[in-house]
Coordinates of C-alpha atoms in Angstrom, one line a residue:
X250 CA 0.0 0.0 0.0
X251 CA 2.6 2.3 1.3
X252 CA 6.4 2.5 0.3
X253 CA 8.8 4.8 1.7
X254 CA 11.9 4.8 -0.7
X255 CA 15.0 6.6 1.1
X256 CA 13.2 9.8 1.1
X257 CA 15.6 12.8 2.5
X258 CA 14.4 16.5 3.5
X259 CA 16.8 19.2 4.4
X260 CA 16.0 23.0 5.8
X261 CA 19.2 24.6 5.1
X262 CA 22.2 23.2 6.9
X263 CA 19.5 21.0 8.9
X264 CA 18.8 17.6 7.7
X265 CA 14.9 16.6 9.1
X266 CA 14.8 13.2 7.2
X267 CA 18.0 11.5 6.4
X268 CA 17.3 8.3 4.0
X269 CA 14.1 6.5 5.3
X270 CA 12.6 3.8 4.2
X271 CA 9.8 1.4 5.2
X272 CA 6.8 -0.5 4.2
X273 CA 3.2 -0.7 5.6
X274 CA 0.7 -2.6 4.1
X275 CA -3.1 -3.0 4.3
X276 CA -3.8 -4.6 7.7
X277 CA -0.9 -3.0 9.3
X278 CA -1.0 -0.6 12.5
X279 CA 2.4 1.3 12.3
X280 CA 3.8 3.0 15.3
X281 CA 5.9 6.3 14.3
X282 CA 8.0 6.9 17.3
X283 CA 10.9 8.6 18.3
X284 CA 12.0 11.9 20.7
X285 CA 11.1 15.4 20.2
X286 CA 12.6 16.6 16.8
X287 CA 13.2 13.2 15.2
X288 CA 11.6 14.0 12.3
X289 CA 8.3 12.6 12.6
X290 CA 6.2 15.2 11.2
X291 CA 8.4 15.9 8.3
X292 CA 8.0 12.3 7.9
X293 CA 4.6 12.5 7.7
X294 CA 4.2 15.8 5.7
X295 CA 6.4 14.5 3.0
X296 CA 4.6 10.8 2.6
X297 CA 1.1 13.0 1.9
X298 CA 2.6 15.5 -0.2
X299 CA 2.6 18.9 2.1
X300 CA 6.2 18.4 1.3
X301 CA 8.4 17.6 -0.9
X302 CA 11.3 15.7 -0.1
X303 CA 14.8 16.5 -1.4
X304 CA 15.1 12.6 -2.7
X305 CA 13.8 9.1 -2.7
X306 CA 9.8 8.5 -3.3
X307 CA 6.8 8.0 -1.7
X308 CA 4.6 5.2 -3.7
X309 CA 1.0 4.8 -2.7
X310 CA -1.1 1.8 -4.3
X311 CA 2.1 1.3 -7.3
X312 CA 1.9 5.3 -8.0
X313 CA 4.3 7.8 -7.3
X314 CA 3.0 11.1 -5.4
X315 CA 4.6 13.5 -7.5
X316 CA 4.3 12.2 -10.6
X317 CA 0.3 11.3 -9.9
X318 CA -0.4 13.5 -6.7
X319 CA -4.7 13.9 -7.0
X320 CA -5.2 9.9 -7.5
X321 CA -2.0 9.3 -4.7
X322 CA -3.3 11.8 -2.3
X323 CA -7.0 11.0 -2.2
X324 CA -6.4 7.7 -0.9
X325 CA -4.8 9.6 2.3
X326 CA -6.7 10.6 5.3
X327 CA -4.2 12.8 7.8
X328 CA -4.5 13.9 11.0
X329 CA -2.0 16.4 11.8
X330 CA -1.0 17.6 15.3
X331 CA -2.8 21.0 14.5
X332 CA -6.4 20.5 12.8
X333 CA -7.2 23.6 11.1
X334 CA -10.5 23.5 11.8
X335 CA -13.2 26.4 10.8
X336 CA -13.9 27.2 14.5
X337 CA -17.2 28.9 14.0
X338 CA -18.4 26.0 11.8
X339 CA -20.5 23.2 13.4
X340 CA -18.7 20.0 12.9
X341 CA -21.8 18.7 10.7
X342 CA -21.0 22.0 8.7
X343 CA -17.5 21.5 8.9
X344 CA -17.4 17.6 7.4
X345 CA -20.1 18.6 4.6
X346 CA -17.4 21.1 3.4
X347 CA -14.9 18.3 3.5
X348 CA -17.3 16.0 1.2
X349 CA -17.4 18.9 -1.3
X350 CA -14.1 19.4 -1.3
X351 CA -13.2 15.7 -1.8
X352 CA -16.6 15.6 -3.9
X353 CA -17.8 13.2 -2.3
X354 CA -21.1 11.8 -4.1
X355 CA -23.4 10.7 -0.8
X356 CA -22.1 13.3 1.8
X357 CA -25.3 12.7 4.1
X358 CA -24.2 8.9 4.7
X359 CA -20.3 9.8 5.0
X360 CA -21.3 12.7 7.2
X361 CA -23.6 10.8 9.6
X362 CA -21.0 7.3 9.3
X363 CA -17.8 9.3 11.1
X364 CA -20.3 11.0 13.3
X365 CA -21.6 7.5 14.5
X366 CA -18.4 6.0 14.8
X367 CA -16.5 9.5 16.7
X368 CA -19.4 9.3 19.0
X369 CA -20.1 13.4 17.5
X370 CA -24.2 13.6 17.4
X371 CA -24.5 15.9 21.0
X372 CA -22.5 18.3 19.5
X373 CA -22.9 17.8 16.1
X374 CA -24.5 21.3 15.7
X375 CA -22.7 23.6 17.9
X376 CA -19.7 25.7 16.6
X377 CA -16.2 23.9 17.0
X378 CA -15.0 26.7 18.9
X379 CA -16.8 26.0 22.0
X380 CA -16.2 22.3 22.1
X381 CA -13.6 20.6 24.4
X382 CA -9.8 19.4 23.4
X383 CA -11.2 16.4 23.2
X384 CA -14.2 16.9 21.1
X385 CA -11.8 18.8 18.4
X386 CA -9.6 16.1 18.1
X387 CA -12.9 14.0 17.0
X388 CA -13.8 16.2 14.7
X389 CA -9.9 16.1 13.5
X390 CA -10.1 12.6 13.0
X391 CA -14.0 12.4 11.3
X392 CA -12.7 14.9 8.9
X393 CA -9.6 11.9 8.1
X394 CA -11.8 9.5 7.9
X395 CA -14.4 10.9 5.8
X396 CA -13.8 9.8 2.3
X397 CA -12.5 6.4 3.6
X398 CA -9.2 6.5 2.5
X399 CA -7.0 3.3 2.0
X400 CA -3.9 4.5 3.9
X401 CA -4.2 6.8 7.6
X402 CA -1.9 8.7 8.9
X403 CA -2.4 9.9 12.5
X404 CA -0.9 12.5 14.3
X405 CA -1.3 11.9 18.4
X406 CA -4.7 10.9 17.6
X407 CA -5.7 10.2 21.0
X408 CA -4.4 13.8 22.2
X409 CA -6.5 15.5 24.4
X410 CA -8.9 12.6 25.0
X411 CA -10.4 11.0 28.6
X412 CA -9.8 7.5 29.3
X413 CA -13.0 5.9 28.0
X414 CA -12.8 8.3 24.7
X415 CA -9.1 6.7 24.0
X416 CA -10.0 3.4 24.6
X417 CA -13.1 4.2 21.9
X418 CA -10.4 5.6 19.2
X419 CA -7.9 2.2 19.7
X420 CA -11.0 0.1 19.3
X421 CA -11.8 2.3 16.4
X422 CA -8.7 1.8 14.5
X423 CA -8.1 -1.9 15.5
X424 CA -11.6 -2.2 13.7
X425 CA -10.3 0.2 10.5
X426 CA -7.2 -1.7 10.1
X427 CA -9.1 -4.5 8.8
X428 CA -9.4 -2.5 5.4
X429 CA -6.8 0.2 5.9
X430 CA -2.9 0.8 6.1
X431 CA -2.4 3.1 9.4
X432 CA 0.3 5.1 10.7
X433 CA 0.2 6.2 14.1
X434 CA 2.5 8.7 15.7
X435 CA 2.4 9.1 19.4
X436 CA 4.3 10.1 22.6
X437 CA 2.1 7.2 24.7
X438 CA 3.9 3.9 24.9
X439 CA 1.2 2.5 26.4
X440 CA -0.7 2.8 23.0
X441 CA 1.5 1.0 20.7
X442 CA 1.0 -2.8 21.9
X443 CA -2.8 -2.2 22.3
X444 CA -3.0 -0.9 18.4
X445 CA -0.4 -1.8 16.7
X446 CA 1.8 -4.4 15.1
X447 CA 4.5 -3.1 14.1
X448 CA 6.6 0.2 15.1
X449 CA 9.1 2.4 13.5
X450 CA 11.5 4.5 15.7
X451 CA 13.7 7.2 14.2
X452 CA 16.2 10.0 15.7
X453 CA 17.7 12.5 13.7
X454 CA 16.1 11.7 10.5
X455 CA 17.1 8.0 10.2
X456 CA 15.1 4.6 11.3
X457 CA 17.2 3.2 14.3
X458 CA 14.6 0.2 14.9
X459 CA 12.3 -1.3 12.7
X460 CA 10.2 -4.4 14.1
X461 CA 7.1 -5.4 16.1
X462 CA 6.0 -3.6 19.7
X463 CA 7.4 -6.9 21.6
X464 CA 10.5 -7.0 20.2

């Protein structure tokens, strides 16, 4: 689904990504870990094309994102650390502009599918700027999973969230990752052996562990 081919991204004299390559298939939960200023969200910006990396190549489903970025890039849902959410939309408003965006065809369905499953209906219709951390980062993650995208790339998707809400997101994405390729990146250890099944650690740029959460 997913192949990371030694992609590299430099600002400057800084080198964010140095050489990085990995795999992740449909089926597979990917933990993206590693410190503070590892280069996980370059990582993640360059594999869905908000930037481009210096060299190497991000294949998604056998096509290349730059050479094919609109069929590559609407098989992506991503979660970044910062939503930028319309804060005086209503989330209901705020998901039926991401259907027309991603024109989707049956908008109601999608809309009311990722309000269901992010447990959004009580606040459904109240502006996003008066809901809780925890409420935006639902909204964050509805507006990923929208157009049900092959491959998901989450940014501390359980940021912000109480206990029981967590534990509803894990169980969430143990159920996606039946159909999906996911990529999670996130500061709690604890979260990586209850979702996923493989992990990814880098520092500096490179991969300095590649295996599953036991090992």
């Amino acid at each position: 689904m997913l192949s990371v081919i030694d992609i590299s991204k430099n600002f400057g004299d800084f080198t964010a990504i140095n050489k990085l390559s990995f795999e992740v298939k449909v089926g597979d939960v990917m933990g993206f870990l590693g410190p503070n200023g590892a280069g996980k969200t370059t990582s993640m910006r360059v594999i869905t094309g908000y930037l481009k990396s210096d060299s190497g190549n991000v294949i998604i489903n056998n096509k290349d994102i730059e050479i094919d970025p609109i069929h590559t890039k609407s098989m992506i849902g991503y979660l970044p650390e910062g939503v930028p959410l319309y804060l005086d939309f209503s989330p209901y408003l705020y998901l039926d502009y991401v259907c027309q965006v991603r024109n989707i065809k049956n908008s109601k369905a999608a809309i009311k599918k990722v309000i269901n499953d992010l447990q959004l209906e009580e606040v459904k219709d109240v502006p996003i700027e008066t809901l809780s951390k925890g409420f935006k980062r639902r909204v964050g993650i509805a507006q990923a999973l929208i157009h049900n995208p092959k491959l998901l790339i989450l940014d501390e998707p359980t940021d912000g969230l109480d206990p029981l809400q967590k534990f509803e997101v894990r169980k969430l994405i143990k159920k996606l990752s039946k159909t999906k390729a996911i990529i999670i990146s996130t500061h709690i250890l604890d979260e990586v052996p209850e979702v996923c099944n493989k992990c990814l650690i880098i520092n500096d740029g490179q991969k300095v562990f590649e295996g599953t959460p036991a090992q």
